[in-house]
GROMACS .gro file of C-alpha atoms in nm:
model
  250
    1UNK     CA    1   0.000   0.000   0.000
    2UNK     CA    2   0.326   0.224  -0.055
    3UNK     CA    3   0.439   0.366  -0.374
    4UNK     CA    4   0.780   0.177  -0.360
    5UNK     CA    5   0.894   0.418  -0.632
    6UNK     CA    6   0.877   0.722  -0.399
    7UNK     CA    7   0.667   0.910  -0.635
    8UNK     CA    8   0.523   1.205  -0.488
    9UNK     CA    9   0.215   1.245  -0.686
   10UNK     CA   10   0.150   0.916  -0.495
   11UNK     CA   11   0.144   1.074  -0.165
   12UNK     CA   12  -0.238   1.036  -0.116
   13UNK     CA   13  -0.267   0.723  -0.278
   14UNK     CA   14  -0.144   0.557   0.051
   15UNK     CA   15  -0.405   0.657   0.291
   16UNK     CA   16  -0.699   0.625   0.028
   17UNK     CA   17  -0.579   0.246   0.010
   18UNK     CA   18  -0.574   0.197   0.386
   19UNK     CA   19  -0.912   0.335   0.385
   20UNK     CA   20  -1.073   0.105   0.128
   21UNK     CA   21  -0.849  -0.181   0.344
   22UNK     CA   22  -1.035  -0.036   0.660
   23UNK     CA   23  -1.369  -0.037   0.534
   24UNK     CA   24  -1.356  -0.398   0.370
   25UNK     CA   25  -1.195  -0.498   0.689
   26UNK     CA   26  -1.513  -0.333   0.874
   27UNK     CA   27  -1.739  -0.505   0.603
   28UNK     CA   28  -1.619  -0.854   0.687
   29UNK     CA   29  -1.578  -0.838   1.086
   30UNK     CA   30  -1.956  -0.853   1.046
   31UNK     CA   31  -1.945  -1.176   1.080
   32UNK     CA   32  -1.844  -1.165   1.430
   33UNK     CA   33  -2.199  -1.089   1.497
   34UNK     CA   34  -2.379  -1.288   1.217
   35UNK     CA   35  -2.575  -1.568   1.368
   36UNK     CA   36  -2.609  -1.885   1.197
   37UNK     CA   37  -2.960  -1.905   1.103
   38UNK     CA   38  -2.981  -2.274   1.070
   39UNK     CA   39  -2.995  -2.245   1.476
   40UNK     CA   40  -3.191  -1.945   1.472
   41UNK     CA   41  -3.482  -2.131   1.271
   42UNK     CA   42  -3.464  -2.441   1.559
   43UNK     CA   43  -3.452  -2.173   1.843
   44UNK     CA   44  -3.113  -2.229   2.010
   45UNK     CA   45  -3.086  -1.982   2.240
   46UNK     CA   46  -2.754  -1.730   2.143
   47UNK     CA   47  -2.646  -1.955   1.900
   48UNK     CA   48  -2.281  -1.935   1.734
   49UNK     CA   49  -2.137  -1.649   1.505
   50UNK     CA   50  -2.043  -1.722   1.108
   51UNK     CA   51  -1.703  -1.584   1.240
   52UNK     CA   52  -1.742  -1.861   1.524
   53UNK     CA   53  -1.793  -2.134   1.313
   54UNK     CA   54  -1.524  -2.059   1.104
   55UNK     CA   55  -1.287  -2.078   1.364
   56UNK     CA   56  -1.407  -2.416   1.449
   57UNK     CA   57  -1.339  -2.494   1.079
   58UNK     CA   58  -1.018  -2.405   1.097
   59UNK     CA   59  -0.930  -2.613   1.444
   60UNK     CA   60  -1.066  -2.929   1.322
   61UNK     CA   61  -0.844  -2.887   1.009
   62UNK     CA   62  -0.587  -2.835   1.274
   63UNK     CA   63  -0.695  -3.126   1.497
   64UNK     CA   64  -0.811  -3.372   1.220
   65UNK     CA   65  -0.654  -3.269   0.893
   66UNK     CA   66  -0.420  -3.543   0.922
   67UNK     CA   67  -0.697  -3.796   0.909
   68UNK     CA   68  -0.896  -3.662   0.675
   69UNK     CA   69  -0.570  -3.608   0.450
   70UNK     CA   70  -0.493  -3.964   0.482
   71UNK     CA   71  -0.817  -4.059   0.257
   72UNK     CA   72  -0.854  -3.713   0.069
   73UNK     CA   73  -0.438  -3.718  -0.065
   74UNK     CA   74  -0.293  -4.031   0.042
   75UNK     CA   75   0.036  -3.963  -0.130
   76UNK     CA   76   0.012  -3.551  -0.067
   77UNK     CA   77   0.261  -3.381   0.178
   78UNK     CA   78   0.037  -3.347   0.532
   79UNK     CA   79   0.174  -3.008   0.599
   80UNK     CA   80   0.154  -2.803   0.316
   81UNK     CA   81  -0.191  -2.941   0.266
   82UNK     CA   82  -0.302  -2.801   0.620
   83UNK     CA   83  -0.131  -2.477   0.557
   84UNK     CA   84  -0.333  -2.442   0.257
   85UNK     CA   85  -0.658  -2.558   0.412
   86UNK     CA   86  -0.648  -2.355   0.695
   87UNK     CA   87  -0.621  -2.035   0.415
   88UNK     CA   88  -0.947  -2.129   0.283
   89UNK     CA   89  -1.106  -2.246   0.681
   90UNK     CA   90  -1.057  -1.842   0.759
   91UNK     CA   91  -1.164  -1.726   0.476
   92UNK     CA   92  -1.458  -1.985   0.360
   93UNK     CA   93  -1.745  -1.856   0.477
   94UNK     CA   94  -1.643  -1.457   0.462
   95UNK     CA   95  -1.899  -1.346   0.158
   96UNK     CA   96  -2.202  -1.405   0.413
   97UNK     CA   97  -2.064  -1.100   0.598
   98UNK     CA   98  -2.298  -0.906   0.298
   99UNK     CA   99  -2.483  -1.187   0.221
  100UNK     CA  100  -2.618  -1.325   0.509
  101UNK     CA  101  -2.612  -1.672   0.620
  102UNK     CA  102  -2.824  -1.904   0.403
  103UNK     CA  103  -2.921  -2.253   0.603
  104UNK     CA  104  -2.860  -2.567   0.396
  105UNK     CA  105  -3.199  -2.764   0.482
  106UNK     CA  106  -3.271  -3.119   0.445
  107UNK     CA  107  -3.628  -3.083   0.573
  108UNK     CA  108  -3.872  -3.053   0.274
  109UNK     CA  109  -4.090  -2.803   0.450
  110UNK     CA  110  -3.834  -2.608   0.392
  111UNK     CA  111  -3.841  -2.590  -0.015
  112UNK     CA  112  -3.998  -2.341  -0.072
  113UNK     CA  113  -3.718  -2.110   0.121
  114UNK     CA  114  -3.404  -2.264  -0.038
  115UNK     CA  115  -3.245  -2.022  -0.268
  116UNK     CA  116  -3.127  -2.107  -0.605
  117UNK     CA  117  -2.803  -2.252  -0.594
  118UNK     CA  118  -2.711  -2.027  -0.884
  119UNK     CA  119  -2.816  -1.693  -0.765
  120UNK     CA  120  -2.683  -1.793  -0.408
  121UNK     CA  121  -2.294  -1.824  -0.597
  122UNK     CA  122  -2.355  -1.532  -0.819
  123UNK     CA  123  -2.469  -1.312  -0.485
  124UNK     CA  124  -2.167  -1.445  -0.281
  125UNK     CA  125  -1.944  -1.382  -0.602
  126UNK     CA  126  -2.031  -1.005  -0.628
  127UNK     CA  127  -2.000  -1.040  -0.231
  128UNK     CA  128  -1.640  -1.119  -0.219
  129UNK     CA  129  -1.536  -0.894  -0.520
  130UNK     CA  130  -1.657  -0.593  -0.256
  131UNK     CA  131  -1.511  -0.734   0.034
  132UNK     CA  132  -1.179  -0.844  -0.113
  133UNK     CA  133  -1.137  -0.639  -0.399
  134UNK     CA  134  -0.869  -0.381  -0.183
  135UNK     CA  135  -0.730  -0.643   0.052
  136UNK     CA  136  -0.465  -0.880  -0.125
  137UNK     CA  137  -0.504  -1.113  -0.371
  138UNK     CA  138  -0.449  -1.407  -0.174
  139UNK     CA  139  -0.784  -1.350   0.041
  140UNK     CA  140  -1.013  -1.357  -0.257
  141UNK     CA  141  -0.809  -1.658  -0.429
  142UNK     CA  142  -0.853  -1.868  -0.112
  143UNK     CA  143  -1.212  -1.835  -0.137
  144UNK     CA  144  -1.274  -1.922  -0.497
  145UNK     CA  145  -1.009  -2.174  -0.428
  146UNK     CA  146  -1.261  -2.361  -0.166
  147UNK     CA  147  -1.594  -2.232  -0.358
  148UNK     CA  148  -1.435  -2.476  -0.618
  149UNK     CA  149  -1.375  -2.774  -0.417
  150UNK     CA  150  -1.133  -2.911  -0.701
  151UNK     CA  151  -0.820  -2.933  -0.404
  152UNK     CA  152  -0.752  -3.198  -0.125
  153UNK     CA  153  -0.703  -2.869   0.056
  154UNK     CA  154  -1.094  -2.757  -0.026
  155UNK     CA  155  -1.225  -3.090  -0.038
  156UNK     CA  156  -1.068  -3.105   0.356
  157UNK     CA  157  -1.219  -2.794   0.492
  158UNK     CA  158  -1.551  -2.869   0.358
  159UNK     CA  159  -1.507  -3.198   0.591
  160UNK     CA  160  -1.448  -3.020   0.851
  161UNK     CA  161  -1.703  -2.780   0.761
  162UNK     CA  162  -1.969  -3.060   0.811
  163UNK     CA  163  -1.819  -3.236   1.119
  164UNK     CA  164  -1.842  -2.866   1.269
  165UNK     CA  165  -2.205  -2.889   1.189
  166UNK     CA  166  -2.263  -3.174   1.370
  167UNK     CA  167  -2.007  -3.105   1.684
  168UNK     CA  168  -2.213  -2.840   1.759
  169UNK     CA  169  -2.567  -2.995   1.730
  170UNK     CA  170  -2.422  -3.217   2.018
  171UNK     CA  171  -2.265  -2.917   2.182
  172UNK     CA  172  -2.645  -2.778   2.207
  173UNK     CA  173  -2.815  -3.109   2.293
  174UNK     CA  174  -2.586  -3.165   2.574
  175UNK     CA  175  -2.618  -2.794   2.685
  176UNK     CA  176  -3.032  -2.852   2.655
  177UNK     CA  177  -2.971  -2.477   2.428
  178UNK     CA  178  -3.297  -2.490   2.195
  179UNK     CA  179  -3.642  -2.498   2.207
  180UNK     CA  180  -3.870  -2.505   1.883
  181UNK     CA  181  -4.094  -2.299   2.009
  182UNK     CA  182  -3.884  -2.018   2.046
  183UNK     CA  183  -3.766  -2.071   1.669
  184UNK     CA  184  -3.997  -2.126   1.319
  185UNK     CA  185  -4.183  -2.449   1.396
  186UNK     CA  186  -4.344  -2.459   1.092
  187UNK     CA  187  -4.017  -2.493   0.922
  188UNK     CA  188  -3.961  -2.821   1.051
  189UNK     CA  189  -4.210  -3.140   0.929
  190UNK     CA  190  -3.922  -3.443   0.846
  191UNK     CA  191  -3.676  -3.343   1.188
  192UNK     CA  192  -3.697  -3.350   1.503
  193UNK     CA  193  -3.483  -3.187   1.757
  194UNK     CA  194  -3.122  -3.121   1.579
  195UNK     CA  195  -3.188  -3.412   1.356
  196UNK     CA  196  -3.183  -3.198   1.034
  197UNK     CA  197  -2.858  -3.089   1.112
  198UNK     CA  198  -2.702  -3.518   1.079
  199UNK     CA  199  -2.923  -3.549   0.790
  200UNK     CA  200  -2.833  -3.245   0.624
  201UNK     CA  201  -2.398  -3.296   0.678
  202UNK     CA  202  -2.405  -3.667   0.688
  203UNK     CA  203  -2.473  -3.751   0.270
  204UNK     CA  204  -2.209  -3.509   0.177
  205UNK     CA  205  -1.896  -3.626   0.357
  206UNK     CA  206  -1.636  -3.768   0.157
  207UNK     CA  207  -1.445  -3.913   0.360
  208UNK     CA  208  -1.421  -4.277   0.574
  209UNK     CA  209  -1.218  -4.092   0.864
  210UNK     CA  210  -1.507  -3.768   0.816
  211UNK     CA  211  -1.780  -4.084   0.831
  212UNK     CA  212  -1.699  -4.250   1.136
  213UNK     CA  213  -1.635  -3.956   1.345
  214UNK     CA  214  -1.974  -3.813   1.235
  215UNK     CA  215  -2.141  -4.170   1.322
  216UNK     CA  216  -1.969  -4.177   1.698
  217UNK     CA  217  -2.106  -3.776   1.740
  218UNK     CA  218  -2.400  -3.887   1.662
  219UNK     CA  219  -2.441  -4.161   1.908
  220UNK     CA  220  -2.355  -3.924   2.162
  221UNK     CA  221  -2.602  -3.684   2.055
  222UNK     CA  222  -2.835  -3.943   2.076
  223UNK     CA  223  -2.748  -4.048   2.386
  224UNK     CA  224  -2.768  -3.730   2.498
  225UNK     CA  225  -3.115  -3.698   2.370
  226UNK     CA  226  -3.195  -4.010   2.570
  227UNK     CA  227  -3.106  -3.828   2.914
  228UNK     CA  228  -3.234  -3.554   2.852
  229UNK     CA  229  -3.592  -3.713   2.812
  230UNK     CA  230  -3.480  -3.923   3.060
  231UNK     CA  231  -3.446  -3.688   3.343
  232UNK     CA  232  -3.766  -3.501   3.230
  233UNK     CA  233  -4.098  -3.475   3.398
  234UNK     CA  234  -4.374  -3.611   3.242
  235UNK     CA  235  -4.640  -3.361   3.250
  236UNK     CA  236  -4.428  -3.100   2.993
  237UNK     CA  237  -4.263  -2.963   3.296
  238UNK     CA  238  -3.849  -2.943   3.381
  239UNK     CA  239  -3.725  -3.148   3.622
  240UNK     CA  240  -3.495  -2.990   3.897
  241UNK     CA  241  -3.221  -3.034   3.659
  242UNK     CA  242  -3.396  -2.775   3.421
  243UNK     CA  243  -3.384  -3.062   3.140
  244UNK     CA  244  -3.699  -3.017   2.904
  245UNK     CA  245  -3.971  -3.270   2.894
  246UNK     CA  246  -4.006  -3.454   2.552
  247UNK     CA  247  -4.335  -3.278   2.528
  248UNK     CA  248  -4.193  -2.922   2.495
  249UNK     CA  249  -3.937  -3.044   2.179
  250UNK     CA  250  -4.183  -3.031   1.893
   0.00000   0.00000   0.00000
């Protein structure tokens, strides 16, 4: 953002690129505040950030890249792969800061709502040539890069995009977090509970590492399910524990 030439008629030029820099920056930490609707619509209560679940994006790539590596790139460096992948973790999810967050449903009541896959690209497209356009080249290539999916390194943060999914549906079972009610019950006829959030993640991993890991959260989630009806009262009232009665989980 220097005129490495020393040019004076450059002089300005400086602080009108840190500006643009500034306000993209601005733009994007948006998504510290963005909820992720797909927990809004179920009514957990304060659910997570888009700038949250990025972060746990990039930590399972940390954590689990290695795994998930193993079946993605058998014969790939593990390193530089992860390097790479955690690029595109930060940066995967950054057009929603002007887009929104758009919930992937599984639930057919929920049809009529899903946007065209098309427009959804084209929006997030125009999205990141706004948000990245005076921030360096690197920031928007990482997210075409993993818009693509045509890398191990893509192919591994969306992965771990999914297993994040479904970490935190048991992370809000366990915590007893949600209540229909308080969200769009009439957006939900297939799923109960977090159910929707298994059936949406679970057809699109790739991997057998991604598949088994996503199988054992899932008995856990059920099993926390089980306690939690387990320890409820049976006239639609909370027990002293404050778990929820089946009855109150539409």
């Amino acid at each position: 953002m220097s005129d490495p030439a020393g040019d004076g008629d450059a002089g300005e030029a400086p602080e009108a690129d840190d500006d643009a820099a500034i306000d993209a920056l601005l733009a994007t930490y948006d998504l510290k505040d963005e909820r992720r609707t797909g927990w809004q619509i179920r009514g957990v209560a304060e659910p997570e950030t888009v700038a949250a679940h990025s972060w746990g994006v990039a930590y399972l790539v940390l954590a689990l890249g290695d795994r998930l590596a193993a079946d993605l790139a058998p014969d790939e460096p593990v390193e530089p792969l992860l390097d790479e992948a955690l690029r595109l973790a930060v940066v995967h999810d950054a057009a929603e800061a002007a887009t929104g967050d758009v919930a992937t449903r599984a639930d057919p009541a929920a049809a009529s709502a899903t946007p065209d896959p098309a427009e959804k690209e084209a929006a997030e497209r125009a999205a990141m040539a706004d948000l990245a356009g005076p921030l360096p080249d690197r920031v928007r290539a990482a997210w075409e890069a993993y818009e693509a999916r045509e890398t191990p390194a893509a192919r591994l943060v969306k992965e771990c995009d999914l297993i994040d999914l479904c970490l935190q549906a048991l992370a809000y079972e366990r915590a007893d977090q949600y209540d229909p009610a308080a969200g769009e019950p009439d957006a939900f006829a297939a799923y109960d509970d977090l159910d929707e959030f298994f059936a949406t993640a679970e057809p699109r991993l790739r991997t057998d590492a991604g598949r088994t890991l996503v199988a054992r959260i899932r008995e856990r989630y059920e099993a926390a399910k089980g306690d939690s009806d387990a320890g409820a009262d049976g006239d639609g009232a909370t027990d002293a524990g404050g778990e929820k009665d089946p009855g109150d989980r539409s």
